[in-house]
Coordinates of C-alpha atoms in Angstrom, one line a residue:
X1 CA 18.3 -24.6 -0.6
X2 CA 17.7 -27.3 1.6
X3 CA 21.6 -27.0 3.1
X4 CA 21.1 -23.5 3.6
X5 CA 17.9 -24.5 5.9
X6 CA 19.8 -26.7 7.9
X7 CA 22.8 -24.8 8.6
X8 CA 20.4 -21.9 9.5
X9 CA 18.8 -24.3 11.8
X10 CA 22.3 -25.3 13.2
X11 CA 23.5 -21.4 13.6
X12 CA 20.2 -21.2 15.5
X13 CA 20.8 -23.9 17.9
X14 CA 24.3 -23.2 18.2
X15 CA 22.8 -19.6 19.7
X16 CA 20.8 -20.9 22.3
X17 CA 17.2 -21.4 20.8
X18 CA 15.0 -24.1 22.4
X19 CA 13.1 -24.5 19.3
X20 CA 13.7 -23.3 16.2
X21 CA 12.6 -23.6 11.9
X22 CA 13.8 -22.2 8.6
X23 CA 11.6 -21.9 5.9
X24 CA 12.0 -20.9 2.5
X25 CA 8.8 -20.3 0.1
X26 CA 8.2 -18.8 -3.1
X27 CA 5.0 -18.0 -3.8
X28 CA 3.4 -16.9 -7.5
X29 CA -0.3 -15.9 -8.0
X30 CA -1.7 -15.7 -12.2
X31 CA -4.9 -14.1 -12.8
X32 CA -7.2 -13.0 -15.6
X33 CA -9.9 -10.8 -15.4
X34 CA -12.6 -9.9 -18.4
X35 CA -15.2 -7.6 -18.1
X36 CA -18.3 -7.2 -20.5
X37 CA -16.1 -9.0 -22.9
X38 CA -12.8 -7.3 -22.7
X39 CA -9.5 -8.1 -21.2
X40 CA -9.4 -6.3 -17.9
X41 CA -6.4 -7.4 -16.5
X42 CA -3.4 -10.3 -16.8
X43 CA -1.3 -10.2 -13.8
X44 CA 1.5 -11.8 -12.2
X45 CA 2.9 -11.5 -8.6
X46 CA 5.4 -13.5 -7.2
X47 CA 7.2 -13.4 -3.4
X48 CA 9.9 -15.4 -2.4
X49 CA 12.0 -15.7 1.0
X50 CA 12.8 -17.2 3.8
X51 CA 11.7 -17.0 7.5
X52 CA 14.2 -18.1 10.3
X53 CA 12.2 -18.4 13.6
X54 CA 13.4 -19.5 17.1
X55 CA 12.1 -19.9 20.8
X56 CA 13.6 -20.1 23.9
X57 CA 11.1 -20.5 27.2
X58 CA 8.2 -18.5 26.3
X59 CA 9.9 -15.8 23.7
X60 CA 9.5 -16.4 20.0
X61 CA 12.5 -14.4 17.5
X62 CA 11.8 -14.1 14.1
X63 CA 14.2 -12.7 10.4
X64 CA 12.9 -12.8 7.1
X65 CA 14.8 -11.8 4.1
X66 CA 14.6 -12.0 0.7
X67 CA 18.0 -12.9 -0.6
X68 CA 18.4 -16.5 0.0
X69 CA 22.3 -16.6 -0.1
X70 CA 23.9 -18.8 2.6
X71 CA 25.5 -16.1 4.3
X72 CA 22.8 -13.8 4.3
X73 CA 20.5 -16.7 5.7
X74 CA 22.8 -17.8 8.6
X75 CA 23.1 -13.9 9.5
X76 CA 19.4 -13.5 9.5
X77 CA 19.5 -16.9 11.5
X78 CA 21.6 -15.2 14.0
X79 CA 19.3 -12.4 13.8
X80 CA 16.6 -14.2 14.8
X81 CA 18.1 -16.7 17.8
X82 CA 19.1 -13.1 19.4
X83 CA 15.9 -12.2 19.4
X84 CA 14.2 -14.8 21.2
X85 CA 16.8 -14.9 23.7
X86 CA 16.7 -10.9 24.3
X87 CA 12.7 -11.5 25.4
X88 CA 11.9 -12.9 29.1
X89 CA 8.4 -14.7 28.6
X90 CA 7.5 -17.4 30.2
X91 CA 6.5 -20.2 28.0
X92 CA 6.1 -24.5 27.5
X93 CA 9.0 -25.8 25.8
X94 CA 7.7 -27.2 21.8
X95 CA 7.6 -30.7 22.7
X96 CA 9.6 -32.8 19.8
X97 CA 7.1 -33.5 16.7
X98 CA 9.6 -36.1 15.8
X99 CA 12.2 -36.3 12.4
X100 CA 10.8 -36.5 8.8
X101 CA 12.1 -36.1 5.5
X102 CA 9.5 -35.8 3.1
X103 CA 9.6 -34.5 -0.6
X104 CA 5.9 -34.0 -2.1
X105 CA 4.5 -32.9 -5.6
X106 CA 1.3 -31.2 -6.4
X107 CA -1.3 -34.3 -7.6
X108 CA -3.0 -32.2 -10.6
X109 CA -3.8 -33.4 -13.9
X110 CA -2.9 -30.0 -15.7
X111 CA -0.3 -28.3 -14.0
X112 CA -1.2 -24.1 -14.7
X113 CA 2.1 -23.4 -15.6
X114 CA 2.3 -25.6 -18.7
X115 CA -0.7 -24.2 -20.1
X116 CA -0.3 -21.2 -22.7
X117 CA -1.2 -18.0 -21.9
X118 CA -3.5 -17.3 -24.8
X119 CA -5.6 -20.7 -24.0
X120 CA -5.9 -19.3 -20.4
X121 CA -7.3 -15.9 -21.7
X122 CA -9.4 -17.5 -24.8
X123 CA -11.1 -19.4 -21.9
X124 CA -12.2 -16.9 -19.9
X125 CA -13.3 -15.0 -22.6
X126 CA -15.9 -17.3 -23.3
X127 CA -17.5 -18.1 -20.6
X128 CA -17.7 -13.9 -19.8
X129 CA -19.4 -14.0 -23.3
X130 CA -21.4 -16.6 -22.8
X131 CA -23.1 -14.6 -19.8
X132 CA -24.8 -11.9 -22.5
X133 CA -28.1 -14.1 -22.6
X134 CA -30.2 -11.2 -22.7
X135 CA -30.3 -7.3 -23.2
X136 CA -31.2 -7.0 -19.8
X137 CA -27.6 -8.4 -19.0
X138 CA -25.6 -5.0 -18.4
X139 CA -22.3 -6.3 -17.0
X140 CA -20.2 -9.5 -16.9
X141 CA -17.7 -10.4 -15.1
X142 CA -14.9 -13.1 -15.0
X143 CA -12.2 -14.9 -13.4
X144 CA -9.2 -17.3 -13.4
X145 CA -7.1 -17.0 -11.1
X146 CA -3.9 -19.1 -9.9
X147 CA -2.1 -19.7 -6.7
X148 CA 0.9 -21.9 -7.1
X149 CA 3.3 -22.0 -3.6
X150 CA 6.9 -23.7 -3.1
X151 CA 7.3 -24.7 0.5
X152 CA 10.7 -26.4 2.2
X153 CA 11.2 -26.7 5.9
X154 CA 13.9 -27.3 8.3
X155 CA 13.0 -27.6 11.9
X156 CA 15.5 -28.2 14.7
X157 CA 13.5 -31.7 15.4
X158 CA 15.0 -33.5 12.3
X159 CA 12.1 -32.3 9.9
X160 CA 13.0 -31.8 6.1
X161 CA 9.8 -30.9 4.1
X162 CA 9.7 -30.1 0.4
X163 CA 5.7 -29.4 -0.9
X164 CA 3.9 -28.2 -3.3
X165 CA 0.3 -26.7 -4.0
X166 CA -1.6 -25.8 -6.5
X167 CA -5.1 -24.0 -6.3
X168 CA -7.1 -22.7 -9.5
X169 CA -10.5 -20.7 -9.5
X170 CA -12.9 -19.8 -12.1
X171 CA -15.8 -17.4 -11.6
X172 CA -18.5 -15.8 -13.4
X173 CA -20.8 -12.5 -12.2
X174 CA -23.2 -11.4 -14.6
X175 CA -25.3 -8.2 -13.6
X176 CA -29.0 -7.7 -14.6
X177 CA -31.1 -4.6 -15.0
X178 CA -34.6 -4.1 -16.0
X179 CA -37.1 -0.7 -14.9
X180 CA -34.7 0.3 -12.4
X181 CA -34.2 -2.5 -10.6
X182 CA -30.3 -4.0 -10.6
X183 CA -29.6 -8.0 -9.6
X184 CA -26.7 -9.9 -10.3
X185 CA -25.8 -13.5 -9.9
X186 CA -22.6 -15.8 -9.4
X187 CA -20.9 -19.0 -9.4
X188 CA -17.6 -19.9 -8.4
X189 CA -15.6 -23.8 -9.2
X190 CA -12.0 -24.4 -8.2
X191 CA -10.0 -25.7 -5.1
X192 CA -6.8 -27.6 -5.0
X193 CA -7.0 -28.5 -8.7
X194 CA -4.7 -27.6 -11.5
X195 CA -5.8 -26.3 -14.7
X196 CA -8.4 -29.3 -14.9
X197 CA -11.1 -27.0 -13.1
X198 CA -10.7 -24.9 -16.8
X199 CA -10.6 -28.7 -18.9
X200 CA -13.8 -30.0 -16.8
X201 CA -15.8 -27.5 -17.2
X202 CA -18.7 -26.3 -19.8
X203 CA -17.3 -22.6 -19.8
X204 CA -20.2 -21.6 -22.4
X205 CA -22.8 -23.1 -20.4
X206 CA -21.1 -22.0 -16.8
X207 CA -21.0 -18.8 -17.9
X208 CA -24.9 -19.1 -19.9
X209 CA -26.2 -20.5 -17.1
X210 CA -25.2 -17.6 -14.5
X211 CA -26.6 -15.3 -16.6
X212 CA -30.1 -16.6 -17.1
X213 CA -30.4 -16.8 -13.6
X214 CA -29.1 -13.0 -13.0
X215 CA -32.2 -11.9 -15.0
X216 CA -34.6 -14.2 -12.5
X217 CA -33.0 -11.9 -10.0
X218 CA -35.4 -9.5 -11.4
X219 CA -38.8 -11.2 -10.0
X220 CA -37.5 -11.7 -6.9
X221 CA -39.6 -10.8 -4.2
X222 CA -38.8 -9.6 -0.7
X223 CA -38.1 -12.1 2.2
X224 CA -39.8 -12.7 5.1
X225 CA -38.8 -11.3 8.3
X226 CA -38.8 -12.8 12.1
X227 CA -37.8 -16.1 13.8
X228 CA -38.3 -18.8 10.8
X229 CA -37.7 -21.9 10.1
X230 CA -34.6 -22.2 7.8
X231 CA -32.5 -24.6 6.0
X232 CA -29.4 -23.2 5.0
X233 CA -28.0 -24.3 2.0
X234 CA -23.9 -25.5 2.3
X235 CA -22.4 -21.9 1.4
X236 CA -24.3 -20.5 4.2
X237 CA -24.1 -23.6 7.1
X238 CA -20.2 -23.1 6.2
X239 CA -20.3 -19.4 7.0
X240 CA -21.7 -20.3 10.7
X241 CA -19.1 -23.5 11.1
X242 CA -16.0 -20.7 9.7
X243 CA -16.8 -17.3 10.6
X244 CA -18.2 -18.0 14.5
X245 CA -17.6 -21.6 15.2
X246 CA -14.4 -21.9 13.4
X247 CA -12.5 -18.6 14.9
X248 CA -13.6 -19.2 18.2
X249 CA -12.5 -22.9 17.7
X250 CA -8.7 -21.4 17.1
X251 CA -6.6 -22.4 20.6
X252 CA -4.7 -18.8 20.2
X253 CA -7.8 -17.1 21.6
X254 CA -8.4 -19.6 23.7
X255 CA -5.4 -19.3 25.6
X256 CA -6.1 -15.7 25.3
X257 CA -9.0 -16.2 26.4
X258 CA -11.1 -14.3 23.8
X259 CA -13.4 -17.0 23.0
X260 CA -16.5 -17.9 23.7
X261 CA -16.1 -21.4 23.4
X262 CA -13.0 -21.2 26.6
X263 CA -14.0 -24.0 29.0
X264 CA -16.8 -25.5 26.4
X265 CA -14.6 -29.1 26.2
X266 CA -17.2 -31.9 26.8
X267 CA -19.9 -29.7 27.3
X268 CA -23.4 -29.8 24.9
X269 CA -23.0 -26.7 22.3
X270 CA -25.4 -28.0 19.5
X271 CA -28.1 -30.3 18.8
X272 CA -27.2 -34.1 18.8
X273 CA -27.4 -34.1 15.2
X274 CA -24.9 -31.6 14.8
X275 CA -20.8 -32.8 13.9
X276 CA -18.4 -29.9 12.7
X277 CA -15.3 -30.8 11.6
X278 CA -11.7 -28.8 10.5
X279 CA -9.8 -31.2 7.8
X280 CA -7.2 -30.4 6.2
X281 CA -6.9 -33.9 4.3
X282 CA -9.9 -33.1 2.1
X283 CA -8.8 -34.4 -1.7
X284 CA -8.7 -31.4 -3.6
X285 CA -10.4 -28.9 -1.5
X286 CA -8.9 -24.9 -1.3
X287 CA -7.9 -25.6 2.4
X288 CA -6.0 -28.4 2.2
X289 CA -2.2 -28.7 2.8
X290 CA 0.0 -31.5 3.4
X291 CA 1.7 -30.0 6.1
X292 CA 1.1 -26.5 7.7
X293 CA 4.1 -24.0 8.2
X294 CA 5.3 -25.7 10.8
X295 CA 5.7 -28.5 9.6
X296 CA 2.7 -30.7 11.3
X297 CA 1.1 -32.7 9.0
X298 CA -2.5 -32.1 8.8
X299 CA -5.0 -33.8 10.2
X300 CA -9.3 -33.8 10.7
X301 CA -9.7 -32.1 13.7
X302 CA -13.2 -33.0 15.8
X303 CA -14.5 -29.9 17.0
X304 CA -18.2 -30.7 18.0
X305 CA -19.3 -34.6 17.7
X306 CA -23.0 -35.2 18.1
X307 CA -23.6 -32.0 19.6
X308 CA -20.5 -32.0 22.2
X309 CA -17.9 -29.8 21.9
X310 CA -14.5 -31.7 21.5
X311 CA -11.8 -29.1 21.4
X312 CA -9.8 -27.0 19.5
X313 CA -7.2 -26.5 16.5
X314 CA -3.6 -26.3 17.5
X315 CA -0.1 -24.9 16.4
X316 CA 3.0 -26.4 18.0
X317 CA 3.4 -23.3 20.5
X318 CA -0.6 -23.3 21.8
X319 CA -0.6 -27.3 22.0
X320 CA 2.7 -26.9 24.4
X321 CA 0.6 -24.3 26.2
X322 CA -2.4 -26.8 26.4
X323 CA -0.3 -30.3 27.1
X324 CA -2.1 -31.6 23.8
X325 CA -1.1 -32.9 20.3
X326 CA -0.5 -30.1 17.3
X327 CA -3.3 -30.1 15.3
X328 CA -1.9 -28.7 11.7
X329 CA -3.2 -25.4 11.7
X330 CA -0.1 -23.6 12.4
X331 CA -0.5 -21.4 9.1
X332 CA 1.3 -18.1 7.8
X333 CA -0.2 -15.9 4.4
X334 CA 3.7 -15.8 3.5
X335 CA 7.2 -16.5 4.4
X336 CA 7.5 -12.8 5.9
X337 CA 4.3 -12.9 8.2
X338 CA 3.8 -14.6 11.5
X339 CA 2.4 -18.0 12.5
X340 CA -1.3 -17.9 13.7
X341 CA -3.7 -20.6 14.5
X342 CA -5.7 -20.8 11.5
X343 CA -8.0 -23.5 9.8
X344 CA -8.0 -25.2 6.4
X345 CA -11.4 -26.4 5.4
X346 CA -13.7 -25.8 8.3
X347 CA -17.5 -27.7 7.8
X348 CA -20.4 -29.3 9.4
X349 CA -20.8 -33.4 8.9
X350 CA -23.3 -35.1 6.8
X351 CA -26.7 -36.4 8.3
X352 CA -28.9 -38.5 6.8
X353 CA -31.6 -36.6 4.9
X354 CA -32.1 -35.8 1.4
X355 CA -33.1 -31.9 0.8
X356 CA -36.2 -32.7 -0.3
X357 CA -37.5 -34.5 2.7
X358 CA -36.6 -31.5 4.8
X359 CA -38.7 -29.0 2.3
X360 CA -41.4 -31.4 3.0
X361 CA -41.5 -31.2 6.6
X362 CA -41.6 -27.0 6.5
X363 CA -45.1 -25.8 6.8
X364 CA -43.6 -22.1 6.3
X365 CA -39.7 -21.1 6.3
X366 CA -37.0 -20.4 3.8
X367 CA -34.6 -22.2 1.9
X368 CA -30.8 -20.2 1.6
X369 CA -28.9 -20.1 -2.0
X370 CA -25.6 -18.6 -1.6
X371 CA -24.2 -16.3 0.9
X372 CA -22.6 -12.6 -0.1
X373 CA -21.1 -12.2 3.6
X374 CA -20.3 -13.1 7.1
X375 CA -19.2 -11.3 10.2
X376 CA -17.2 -13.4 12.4
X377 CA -17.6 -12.6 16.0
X378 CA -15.6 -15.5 18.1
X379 CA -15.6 -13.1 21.3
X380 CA -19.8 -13.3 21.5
X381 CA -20.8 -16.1 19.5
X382 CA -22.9 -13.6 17.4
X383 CA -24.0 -15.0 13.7
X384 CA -24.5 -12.7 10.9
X385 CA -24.4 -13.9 7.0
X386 CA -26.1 -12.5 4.1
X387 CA -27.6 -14.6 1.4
X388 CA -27.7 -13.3 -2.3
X389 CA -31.1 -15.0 -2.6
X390 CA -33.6 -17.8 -1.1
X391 CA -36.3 -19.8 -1.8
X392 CA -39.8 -19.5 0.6
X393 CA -41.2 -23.1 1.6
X394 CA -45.3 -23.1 2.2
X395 CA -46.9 -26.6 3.2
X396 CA -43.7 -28.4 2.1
X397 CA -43.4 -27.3 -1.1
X398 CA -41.2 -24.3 -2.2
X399 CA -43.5 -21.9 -3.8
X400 CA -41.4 -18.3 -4.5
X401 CA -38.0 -17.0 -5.3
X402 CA -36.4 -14.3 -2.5
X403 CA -34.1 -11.9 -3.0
X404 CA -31.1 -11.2 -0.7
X405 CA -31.7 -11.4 2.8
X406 CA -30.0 -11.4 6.1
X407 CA -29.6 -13.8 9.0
X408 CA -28.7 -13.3 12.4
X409 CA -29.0 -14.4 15.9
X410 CA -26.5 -16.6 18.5
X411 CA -24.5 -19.4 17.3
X412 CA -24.5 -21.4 19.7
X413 CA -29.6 -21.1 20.2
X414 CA -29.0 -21.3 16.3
X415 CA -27.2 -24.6 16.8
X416 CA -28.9 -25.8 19.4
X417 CA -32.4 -25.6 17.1
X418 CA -30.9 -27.8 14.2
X419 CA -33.2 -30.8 13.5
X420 CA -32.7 -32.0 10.6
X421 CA -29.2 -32.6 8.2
X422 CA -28.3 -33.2 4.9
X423 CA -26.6 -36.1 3.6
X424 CA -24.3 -34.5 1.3
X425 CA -21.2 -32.2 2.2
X426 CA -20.2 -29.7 0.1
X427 CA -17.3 -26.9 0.4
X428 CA -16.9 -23.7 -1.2
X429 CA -12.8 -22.3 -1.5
X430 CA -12.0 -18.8 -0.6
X431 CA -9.4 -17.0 1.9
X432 CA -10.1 -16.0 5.1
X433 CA -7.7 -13.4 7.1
X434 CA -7.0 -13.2 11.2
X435 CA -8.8 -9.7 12.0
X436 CA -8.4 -7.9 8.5
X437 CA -4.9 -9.7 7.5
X438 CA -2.7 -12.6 7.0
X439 CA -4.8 -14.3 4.8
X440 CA -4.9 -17.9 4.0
X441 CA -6.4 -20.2 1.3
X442 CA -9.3 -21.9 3.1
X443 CA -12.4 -24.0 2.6
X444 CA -16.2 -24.0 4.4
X445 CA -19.0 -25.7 4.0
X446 CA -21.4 -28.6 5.3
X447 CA -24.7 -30.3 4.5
X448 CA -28.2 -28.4 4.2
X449 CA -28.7 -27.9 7.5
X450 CA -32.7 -27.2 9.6
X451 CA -32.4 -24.6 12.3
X452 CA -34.0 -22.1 13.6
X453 CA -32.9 -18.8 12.4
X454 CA -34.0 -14.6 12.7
X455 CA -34.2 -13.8 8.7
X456 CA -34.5 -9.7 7.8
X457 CA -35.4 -9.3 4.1
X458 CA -33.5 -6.3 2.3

């Protein structure tokens, strides 16, 4: 397939493109769901194509098509050279990222697609049974789900890419009811792992363990409301780094000017101990990616360094616009949908506190334990999350279990209150789409982080 690239590449040139990539992808997506102990569902979808894209000045043409057949490609490559050159924007030239021929296998232990069927579904089976702890338990739920994606790229710049990835997920919902009153629970392990994330794990006591803690779901009392000290817990720090930081942090709406970060380069956005990062090199995180679907090789992006904002995440045509370096975060849900600006795994620093020393310090506030939702909002700078439950700290000790709650208030006074960080990272997988599409495999995440935050309690 890799000739077929290049002589699209070559047709595209020959047509008058500037700029121009072929990229052919297949990608196939497995996935079991149980429910209360029955097989719900064992699917498989798979898409596969190729994308010929070209620019000339400011003017981007794109083809797709789904027969990969040489002359079929090089008439779609046509196709898409004509294109481009029948638009009149103005626009930088794509600078040249330089030639590379690079061939690259997933690095799993288990690949998922050596791995039998009735072992995949035996497993989840048993950790959806293992959630019936109690009568009180009234429905389970559980997943496995795998995303396996065949990438090669041809750009005009001498780039030859073949990858790979390979992303598994496992997770467990168990729903409790007692007098009326319905709580459920959940946990979630995976990333860019092969079947290993199934091997590694205790499915009886994953699955056990989610359930026992659905039915203390059922003394949960009702959270505080106001301006309160909080520490969020990593799912929720995440959801203010990805959903308000991280959009707002994509150079597309900057250059549109639809962020509220425009002009914030070098300026103070946070509280000195406050670093947010966007790495795509994380080993085995959801997000990560060798290169992005442009070929750029990712990188760890600095977006706010001890409180200062640093800059933003690039694709090769908003880095041209800008005069700066491609950042790797040119990405595209599939080989038929555009190229947007999107990040991989997107996450404060670590600090240098342990959790317990900030409890301690909290005469009265709340501790966060998993989010449910976020609103991203990279226009105002407006935070909202929900958190399935939390814990309420009294005289540095934490003295009552919450159930869910929500937060809100502006990102940039919430940041700007942070005084304390924690000195472990961790990132929670999931996929996040531009507006409600195009969605990507992504990562967020961060520390326990101190700030100042308005909770309402549901």
């Amino acid at each position: 397939m890799m000739d077929e690239l290049q002589l699209a590449v070559e047709r595209m040139r020959a047509e008058g493109a500037d700029f121009c990539d072929a990229r052919y992808q297949t990608i196939t997506t497995n996935g079991i769901a149980v429910v209360d102990a029955a097989v719900r569902r064992i699917s498989e979808d798979r898409i596969r194509g190729v994308c010929l894209r070209a620019k000339k000045k400011g003017s981007w043409g794109y083809a797709t098509t789904v027969d990969s057949s040489k002359d079929v490609v090089l008439e779609a490559a046509v196709m898409a050279a004509r294109n481009a050159l029948a638009g009149n924007a103005i626009g930088k030239i794509i600078p040249d990222t330089g030639d590379l021929k690079v061939e690259l296998k997933a690095n799993v232990k288990f690949h998922p697609s050596q791995v039998p069927m009735e072992e995949k579904v035996q497993a989840v089976l048993d950790m959806d049974r293992a959630q019936k702890v109690d009568p009180r338990i009234v429905n389970t739920n559980s997943i496995l789900r795998e995303e396996l994606r065949q990438n090669m790229l041809v750009n005009s710049h001498g780039r030859q890419l073949s990858w790979e990835e390979v992303r598994t997920t496992i997770m467990v919902q168990a729903v409790a009811s007692e007098a009326g009153r319905t709580e459920f629970f959940y946990d979630i392990r995976g990333g860019g792992l092969g079947y290993e994330v199934v091997k590694d794990t205790d499915l009886e006591s994953f699955g056990r363990e989610v359930g026992k803690e659905s039915l203390k779901m059922l003394t949960a009392e009702k959270a505080p409301s106001g301006l309160l000290t909080c520490i969020t817990d990593p799912s929720i720090s995440g959801l203010l780094a990805h959903e308000v930081m991280g959009h707002a942090s994509e150079a597309d709406e900057i250059v549109k000017r639809r962020s509220f970060l425009t002009d914030k380069v070098g300026k103070r956005v946070a509280s000195p101990l406050i670093t947010m990062v966007d790495d795509g090199t994380v080993p085995e995180a959801r997000g990560s990616i060798p290169f992005d679907d442009e070929g750029t090789p990712s990188s760890r992006t600095m977006i706010i360094k001890d409180g200062v904002y640093q800059g933003y995440m690039q694709s090769l045509e908003t880095a041209a616009e800008m005069g700066v370096r491609p950042t790797g975060n040119g990405r595209a849900q599939s080989y038929d949908r555009r190229v947007w600006v999107r990040m991989t795994n997107t996450f404060f620093d670590k600090g240098d506190q342990n959790l317990d020393e900030m409890i301690a310090d909290v005469k009265y506030g709340v501790l966060t334990d998993r989010m449910i939702s976020g609103m991203e909002d990279p226009v105002g700078g407006g935070f909202e999350a929900k958190a399935l439950r939390g814990f309420l700290i009294e005289n540095g000790r934490i003295t009552k279990l919450l159930r869910s709650f929500t937060l809100t208030g502006n990102a940039l006074e919430i940041l700007g209150t942070g005084d304390a960080v924690g000195n472990k990272v961790e990132l929670d997988g999931g996929s996040c789409g531009k507006g409600i599409e195009d969605w990507v495999p992504v990562s967020s995440g961060g520390p326990h982080c101190r700030f100042k935050i308005v909770l309402g309690g549901d």
